Tab-separated table of C-alpha atoms in Angstrom:
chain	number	residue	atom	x	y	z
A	28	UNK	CA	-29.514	7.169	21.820
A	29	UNK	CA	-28.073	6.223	18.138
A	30	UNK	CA	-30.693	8.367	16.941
A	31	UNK	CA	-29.704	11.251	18.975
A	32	UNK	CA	-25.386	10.847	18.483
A	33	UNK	CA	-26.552	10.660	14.347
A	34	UNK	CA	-28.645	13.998	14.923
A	35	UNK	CA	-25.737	15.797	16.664
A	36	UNK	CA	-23.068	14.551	14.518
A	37	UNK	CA	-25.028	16.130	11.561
A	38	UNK	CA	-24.950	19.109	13.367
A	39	UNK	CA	-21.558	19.336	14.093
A	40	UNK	CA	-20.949	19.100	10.404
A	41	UNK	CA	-22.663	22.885	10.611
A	42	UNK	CA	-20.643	24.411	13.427
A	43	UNK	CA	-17.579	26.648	13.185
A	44	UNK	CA	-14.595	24.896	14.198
A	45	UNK	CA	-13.516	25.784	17.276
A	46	UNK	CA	-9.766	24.900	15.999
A	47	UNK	CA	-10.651	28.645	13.716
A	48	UNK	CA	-9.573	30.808	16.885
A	49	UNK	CA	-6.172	31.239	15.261
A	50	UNK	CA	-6.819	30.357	11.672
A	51	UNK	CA	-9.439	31.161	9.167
A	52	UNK	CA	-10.729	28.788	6.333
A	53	UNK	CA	-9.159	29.372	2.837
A	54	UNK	CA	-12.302	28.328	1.428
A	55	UNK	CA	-16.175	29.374	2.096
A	56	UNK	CA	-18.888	26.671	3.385
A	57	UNK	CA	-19.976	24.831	-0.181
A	58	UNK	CA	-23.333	24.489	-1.588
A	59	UNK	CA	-25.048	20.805	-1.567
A	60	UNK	CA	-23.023	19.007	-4.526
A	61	UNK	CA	-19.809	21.193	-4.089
A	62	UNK	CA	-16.794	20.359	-2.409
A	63	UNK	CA	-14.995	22.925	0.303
A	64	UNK	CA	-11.447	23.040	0.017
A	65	UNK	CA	-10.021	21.871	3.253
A	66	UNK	CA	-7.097	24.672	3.760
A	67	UNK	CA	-6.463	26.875	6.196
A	68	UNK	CA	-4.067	30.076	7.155
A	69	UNK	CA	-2.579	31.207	10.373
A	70	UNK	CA	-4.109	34.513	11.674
A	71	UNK	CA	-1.662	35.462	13.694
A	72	UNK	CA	0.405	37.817	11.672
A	73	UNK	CA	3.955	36.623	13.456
A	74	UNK	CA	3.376	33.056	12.410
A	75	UNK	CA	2.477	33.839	8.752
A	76	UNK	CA	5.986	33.352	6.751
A	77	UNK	CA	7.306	31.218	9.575
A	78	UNK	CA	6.202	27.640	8.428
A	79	UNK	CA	7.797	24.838	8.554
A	80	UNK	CA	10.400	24.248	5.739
A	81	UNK	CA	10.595	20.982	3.343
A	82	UNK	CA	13.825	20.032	5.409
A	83	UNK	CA	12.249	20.355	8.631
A	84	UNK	CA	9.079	18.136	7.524
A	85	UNK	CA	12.069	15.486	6.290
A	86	UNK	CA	13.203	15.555	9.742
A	87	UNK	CA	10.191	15.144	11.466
A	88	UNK	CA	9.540	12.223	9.564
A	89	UNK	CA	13.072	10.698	8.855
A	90	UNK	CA	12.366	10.776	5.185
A	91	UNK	CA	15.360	10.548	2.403
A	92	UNK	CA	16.007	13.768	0.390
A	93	UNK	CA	15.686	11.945	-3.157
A	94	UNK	CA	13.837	9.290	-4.438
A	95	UNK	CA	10.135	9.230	-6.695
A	96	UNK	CA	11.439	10.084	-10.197
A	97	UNK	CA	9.660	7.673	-11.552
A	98	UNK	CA	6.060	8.643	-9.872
A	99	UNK	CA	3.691	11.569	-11.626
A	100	UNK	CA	1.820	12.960	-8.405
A	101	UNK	CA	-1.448	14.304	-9.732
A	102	UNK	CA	-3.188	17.223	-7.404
A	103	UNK	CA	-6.990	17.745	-8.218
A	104	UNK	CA	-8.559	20.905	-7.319
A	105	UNK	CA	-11.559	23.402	-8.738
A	106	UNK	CA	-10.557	26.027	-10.928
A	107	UNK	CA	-7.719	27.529	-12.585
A	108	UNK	CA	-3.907	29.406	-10.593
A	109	UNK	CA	-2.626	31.233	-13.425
A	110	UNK	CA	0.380	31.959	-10.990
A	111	UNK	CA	0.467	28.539	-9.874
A	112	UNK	CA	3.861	27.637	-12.060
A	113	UNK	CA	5.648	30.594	-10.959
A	114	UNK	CA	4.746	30.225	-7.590
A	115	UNK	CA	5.851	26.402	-7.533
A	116	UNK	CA	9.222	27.501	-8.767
A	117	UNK	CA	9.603	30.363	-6.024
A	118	UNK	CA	9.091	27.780	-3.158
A	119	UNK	CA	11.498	24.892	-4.612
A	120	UNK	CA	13.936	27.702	-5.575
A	121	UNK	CA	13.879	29.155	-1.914
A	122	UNK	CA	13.960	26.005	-0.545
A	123	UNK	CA	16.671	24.235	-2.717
A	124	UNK	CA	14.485	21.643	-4.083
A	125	UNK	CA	15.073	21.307	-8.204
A	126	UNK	CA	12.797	23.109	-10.811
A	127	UNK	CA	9.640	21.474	-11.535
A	128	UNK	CA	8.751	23.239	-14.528
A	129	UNK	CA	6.462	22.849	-18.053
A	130	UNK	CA	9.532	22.982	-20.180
A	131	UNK	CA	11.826	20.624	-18.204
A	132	UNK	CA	8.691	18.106	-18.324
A	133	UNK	CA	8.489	17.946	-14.632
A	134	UNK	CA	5.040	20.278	-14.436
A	135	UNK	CA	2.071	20.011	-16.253
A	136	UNK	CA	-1.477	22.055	-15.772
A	137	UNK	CA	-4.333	20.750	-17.699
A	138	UNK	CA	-8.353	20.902	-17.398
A	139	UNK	CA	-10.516	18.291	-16.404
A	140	UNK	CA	-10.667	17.085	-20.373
A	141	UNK	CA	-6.415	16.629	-19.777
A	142	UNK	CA	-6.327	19.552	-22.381
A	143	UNK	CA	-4.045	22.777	-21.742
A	144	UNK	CA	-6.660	24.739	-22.499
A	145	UNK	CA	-9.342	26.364	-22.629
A	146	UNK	CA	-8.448	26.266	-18.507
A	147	UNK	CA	-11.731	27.069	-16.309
A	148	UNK	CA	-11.807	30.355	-14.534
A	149	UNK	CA	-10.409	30.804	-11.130
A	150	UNK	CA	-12.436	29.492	-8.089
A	151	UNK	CA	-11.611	32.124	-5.435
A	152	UNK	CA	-9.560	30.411	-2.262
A	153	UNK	CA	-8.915	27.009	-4.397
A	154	UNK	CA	-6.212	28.947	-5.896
A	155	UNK	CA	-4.432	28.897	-2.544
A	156	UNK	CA	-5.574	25.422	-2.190
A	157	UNK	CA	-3.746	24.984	-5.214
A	158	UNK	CA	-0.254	26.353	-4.467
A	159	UNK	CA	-0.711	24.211	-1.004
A	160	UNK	CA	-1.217	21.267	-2.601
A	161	UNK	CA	1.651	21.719	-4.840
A	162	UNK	CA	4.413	22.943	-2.663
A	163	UNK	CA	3.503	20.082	0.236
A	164	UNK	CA	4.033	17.619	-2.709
A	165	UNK	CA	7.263	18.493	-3.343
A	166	UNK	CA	8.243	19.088	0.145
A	167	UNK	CA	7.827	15.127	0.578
A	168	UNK	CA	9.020	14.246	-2.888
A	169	UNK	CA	11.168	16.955	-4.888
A	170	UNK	CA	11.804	14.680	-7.349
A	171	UNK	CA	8.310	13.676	-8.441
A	172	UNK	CA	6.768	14.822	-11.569
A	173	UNK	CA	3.557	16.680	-10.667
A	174	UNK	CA	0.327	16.709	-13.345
A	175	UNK	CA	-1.975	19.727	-11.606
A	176	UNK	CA	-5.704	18.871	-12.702
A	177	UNK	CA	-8.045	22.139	-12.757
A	178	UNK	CA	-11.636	20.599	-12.558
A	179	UNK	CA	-14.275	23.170	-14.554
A	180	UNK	CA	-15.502	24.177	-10.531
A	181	UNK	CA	-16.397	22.645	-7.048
A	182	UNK	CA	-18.833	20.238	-8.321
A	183	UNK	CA	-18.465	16.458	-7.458
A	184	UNK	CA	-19.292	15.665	-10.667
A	185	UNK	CA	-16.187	17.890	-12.036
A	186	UNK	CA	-13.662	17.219	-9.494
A	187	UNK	CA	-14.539	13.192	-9.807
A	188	UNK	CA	-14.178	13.649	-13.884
A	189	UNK	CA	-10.778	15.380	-12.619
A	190	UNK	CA	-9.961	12.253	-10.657
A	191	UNK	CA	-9.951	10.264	-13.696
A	192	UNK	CA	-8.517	12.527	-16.025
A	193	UNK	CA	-5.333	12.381	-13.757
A	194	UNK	CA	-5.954	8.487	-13.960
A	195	UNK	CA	-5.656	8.664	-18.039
A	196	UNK	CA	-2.975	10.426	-17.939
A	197	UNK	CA	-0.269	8.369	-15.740
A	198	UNK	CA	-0.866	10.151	-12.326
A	199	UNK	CA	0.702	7.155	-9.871
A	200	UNK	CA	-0.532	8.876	-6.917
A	201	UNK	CA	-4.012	11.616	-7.013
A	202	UNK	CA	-4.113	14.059	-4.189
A	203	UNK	CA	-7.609	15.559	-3.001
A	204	UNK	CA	-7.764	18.392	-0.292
A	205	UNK	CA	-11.474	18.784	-0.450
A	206	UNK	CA	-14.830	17.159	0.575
A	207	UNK	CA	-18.145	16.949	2.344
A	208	UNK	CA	-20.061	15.476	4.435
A	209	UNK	CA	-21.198	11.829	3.966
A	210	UNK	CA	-24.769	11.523	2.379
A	211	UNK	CA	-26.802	8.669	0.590
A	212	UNK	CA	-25.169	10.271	-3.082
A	213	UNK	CA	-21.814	9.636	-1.581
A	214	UNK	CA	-22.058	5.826	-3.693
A	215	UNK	CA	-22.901	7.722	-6.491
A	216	UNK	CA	-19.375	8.973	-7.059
A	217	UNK	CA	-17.496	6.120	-5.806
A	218	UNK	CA	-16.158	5.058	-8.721
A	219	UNK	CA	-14.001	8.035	-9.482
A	220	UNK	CA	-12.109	7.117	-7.009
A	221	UNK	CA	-11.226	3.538	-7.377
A	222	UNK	CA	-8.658	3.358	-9.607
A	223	UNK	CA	-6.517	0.154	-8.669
A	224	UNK	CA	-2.832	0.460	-9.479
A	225	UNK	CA	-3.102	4.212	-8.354
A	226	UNK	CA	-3.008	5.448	-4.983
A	227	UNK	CA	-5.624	7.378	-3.914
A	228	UNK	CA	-5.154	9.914	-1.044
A	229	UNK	CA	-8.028	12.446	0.249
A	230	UNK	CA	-8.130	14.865	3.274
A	231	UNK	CA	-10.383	13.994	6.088
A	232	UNK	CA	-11.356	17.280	6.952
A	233	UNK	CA	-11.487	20.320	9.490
A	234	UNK	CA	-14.142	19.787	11.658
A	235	UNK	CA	-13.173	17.583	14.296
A	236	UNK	CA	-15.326	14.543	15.027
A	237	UNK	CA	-18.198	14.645	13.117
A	238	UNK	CA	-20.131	12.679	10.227
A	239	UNK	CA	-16.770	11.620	8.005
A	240	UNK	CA	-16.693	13.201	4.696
A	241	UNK	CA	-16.156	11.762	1.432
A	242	UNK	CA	-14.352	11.176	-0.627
A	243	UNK	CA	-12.055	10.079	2.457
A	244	UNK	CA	-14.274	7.708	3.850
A	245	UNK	CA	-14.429	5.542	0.706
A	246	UNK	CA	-12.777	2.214	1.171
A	247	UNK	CA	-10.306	2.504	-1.492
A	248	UNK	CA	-8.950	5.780	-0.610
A	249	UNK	CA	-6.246	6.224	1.933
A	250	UNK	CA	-7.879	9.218	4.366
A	251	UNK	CA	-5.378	11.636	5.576
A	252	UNK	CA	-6.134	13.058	9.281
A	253	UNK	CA	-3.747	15.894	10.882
A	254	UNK	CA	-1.591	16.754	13.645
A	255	UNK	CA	0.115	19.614	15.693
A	256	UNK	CA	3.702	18.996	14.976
A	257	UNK	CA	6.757	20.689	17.459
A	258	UNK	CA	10.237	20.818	17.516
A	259	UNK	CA	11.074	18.847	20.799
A	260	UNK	CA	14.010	18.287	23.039
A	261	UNK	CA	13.829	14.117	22.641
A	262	UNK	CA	15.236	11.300	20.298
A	263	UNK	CA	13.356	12.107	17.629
A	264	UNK	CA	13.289	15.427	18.061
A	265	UNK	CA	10.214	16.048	17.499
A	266	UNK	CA	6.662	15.517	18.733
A	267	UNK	CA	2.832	15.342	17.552
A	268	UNK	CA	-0.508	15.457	19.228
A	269	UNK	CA	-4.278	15.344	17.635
A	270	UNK	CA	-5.008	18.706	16.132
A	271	UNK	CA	-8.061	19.879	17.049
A	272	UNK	CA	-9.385	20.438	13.782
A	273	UNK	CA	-8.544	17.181	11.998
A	274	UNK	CA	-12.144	15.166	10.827
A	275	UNK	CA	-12.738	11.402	12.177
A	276	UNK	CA	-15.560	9.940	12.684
A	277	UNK	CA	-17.831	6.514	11.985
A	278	UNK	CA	-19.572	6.153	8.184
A	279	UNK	CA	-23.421	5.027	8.130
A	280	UNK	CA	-22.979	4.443	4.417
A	281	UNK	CA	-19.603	2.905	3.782
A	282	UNK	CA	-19.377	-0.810	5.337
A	283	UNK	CA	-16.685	-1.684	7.465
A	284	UNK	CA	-13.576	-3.062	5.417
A	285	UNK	CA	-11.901	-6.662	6.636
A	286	UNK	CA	-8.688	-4.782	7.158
A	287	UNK	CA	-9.970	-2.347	9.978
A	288	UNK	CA	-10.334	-4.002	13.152
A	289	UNK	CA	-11.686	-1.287	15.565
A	290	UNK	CA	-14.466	-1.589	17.942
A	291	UNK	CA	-16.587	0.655	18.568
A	292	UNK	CA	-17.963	1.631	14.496
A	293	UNK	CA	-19.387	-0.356	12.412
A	294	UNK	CA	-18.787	1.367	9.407
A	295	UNK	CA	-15.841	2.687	7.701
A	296	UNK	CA	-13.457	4.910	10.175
A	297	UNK	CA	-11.488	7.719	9.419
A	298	UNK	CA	-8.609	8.776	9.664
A	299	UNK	CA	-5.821	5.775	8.103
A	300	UNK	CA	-2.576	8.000	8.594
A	301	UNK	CA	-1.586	11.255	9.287
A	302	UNK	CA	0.636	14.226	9.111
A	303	UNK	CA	1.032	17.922	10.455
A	304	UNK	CA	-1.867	19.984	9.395
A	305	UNK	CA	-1.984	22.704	12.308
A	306	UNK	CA	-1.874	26.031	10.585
A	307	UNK	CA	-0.026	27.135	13.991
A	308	UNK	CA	2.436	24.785	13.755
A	309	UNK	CA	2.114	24.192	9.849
A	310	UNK	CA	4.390	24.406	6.884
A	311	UNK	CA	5.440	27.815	4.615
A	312	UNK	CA	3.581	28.464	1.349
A	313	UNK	CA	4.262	30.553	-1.545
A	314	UNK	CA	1.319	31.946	-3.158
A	315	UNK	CA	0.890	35.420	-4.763
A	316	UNK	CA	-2.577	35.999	-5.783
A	317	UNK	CA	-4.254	35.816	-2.844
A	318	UNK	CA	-1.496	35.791	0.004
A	319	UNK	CA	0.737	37.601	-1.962
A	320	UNK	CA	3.515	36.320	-0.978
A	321	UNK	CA	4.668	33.483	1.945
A	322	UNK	CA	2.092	32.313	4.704
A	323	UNK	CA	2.102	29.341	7.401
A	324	UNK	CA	-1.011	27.031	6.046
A	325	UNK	CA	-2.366	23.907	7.079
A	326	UNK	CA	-5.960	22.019	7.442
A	327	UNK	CA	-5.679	18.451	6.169
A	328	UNK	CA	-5.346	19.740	2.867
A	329	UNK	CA	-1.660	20.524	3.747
A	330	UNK	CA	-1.387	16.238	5.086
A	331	UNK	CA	-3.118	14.953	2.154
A	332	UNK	CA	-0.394	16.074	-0.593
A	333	UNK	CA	2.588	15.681	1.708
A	334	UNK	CA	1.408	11.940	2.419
A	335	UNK	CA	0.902	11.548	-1.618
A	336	UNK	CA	4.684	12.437	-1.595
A	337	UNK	CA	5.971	9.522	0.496
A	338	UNK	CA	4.066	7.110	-1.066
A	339	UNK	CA	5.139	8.227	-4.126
A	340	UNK	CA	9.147	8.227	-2.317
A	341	UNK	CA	8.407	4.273	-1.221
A	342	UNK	CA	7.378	3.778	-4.809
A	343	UNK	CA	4.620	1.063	-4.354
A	344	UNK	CA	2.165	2.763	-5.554
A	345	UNK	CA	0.735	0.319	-7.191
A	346	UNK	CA	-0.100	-1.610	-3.477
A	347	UNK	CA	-3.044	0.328	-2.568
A	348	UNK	CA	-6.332	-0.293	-4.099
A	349	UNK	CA	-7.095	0.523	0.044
A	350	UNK	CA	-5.251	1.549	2.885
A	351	UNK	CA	-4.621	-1.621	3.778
A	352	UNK	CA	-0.911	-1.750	3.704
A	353	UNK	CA	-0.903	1.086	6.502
A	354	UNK	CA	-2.539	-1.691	9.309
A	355	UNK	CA	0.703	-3.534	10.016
A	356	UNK	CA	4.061	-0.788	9.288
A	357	UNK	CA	5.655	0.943	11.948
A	358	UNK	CA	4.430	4.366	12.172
A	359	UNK	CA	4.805	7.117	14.798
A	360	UNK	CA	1.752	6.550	17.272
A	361	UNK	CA	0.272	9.794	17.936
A	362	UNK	CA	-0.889	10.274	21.826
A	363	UNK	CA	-2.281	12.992	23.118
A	364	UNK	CA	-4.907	15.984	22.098
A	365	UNK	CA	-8.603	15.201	20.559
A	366	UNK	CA	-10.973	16.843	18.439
A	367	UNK	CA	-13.809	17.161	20.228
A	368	UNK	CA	-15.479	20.020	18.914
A	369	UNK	CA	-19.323	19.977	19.019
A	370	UNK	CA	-20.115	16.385	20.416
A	371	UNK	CA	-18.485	15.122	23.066
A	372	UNK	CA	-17.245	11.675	22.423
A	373	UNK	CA	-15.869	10.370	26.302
A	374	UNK	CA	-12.240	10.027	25.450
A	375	UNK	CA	-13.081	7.253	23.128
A	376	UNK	CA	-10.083	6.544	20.449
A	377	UNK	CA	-12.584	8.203	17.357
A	378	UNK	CA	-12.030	11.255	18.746
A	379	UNK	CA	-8.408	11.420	20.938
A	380	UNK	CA	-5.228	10.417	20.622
A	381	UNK	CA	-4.619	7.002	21.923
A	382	UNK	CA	-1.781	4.372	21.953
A	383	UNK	CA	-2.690	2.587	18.434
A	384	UNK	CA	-4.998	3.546	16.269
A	385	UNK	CA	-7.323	6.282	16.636
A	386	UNK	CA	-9.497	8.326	14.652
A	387	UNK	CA	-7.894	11.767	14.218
A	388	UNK	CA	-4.708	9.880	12.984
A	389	UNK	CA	-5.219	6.907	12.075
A	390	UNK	CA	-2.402	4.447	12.570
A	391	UNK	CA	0.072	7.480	13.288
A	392	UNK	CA	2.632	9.892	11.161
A	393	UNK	CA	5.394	8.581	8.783
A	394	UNK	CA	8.314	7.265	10.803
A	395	UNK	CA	11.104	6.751	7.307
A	396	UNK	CA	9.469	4.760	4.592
A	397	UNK	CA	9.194	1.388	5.709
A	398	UNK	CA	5.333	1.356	6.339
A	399	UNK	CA	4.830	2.593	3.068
């Protein structure tokens, strides 16, 4: 039977996600030793410029409008945005935030060498990835300086080299929206992301519950799952369920760490925390090359930046070598939806929304800072 759930969680690694009826991947399926970037666009042409604003994702999750000037958020992607700067500075203009630019010192672009240039060539989608990444940074922490770290392509080996390069160069906090699926190499590149003193955040994924993907489902990084997030008539005026699309699952090749206590894997579980990452219910974007202009995005590459902006608002960076310190805060506890996509899972708290932890989001959504 253990045979059998490994086979068909393989497979489900394979399938379309069934969470694409309304969206459509940003980024193409990736060739063995390549990352896919993890974000995704609305489809529906009415929802496209009608995401969710920085403001509105501070009132979701009761987070303070200033704060993080001390913190460099790195975000490490494949390939080079040549309109990434000026598309930064439309958003936070639009938006109110202040300018985050090369000559005010706030933004800096280099290559995976942390030289200016020569910068590698553009990647196709990761340039959208890229303006994601970016703007859900500063939606969390306007005040955070951002170092953007353009690996040479998709490869593990350059977007790990990237990793470090951030490292080197005083990142506090490294943002990854990308991944794949578990494997026996996954140990191989472990190391480029451990980095203690530095908080390392990845994206769990699109693709529901399935074999985890890495580099989320090392131990020392803190995996980002994703939510549908709605405007609600309640106290906190809001309110969450699983989104469909956001990766759990159960590692067969990272052991279980002493700090997480669920039954039923023995391995390492994903998701830790979690945000909005619903592209239907997602956040606006400003990106011209591609989109040409404003679009609703999410995928968990939208939750993985935006939760590398509140750590880098609590300012204790410096307290995850794991995820550790996200087992015992007070967090909103996300109940409700699952991800089942492929394998059905019987309700079981890997794949649905349950009181406490669960799989698709971990131990729940920022609730203020205090968990973090």
């Amino acid at each position: 039977m253990k045979r059998i759930l490994a086979v068909l969680l393989l497979l489900a690694a394979f399938v379309p996600s069934v969470a694409s009826a309304a969206s459509r991947d940003i980024c193409g399926p990736a060739a063995p030793g390549f990352a896919r970037c993890y974000a995704k666009v609305d489809s529906r042409a009415s929802l496209r410029a009608n995401g969710y604003s920085p403001a509105d994702l501070r009132s979701a999750y009761r987070l303070p409008g200033t704060g993080g000037a001390s913190e460099t958020i790195a975000i490490v992607d494949a390939g080079d945005a040549p309109t990434a700067e000026a598309d930064l500075a439309v958003y936070r203009q639009t938006y109110g935030l202040p300018p985050c630019t090369t000559a005010n010192g706030c933004f800096r672009k280099v290559n995976q060498r942390g030289q200016t240039a020569p910068l590698p060539p553009r990647r196709g989608g990761w340039q959208v990835e890229i303006a994601l990444d970016l703007d859900l940074a500063s939606a969390a922490c306007s005040e955070c300086r951002i170092l953007l770290v353009e690996g040479d392509d998709a490869s593990f080996e350059a977007l790990g080299a990237s990793v470090d390069t951030a490292v080197k160069l005083g990142a506090t906090i490294v943002s990854n929206s990308y991944g794949a699926p578990e494997s026996r190499r996954s140990a191989e590149l472990a190391a480029h992301y451990r980095h203690p003193g530095v908080a390392i955040v990845a994206s769990t994924g699109d693709g529901g519950f399935a074999t985890p993907n890495f580099p989320a489902v090392y131990s020392s990084v803190i995996a980002v799952g994703g939510t549908s997030l709605s405007k609600a008539d309640n106290a906190r005026g809001w309110t969450e369920s699983v989104w469909q699309g956001a990766s759990s699952g159960c590692s067969a090749w990272v052991a279980k760490p002493a700090w997480q206590k669920d039954p039923n894997c023995p391995g390492r579980t994903v998701a830790d925390v979690a945000a909005v990452a619903d592209p239907a219910t997602g956040p606006a974007v400003y990106e011209t090359a591609i989109l040409r202009g404003w679009a609703a995005l999410g995928g968990t590459s939208a939750s993985a930046p935006f939760i590398a902006g509140v750590i880098a608002l609590a300012g204790h960076h410096d307290q995850y070598p794991d995820a550790s310190r996200l087992y015992s805060g007070k967090l909103n506890d996300v109940v409700g939806g699952n991800n089942v996509q492929f394998e059905e899972c019987g309700g079981d708290y890997l794949c649905t929304g349950v009181p406490g932890y669960d799989g698709p989001t971990g131990n729940g959504t920022p609730d203020g800072l205090a968990a973090f």
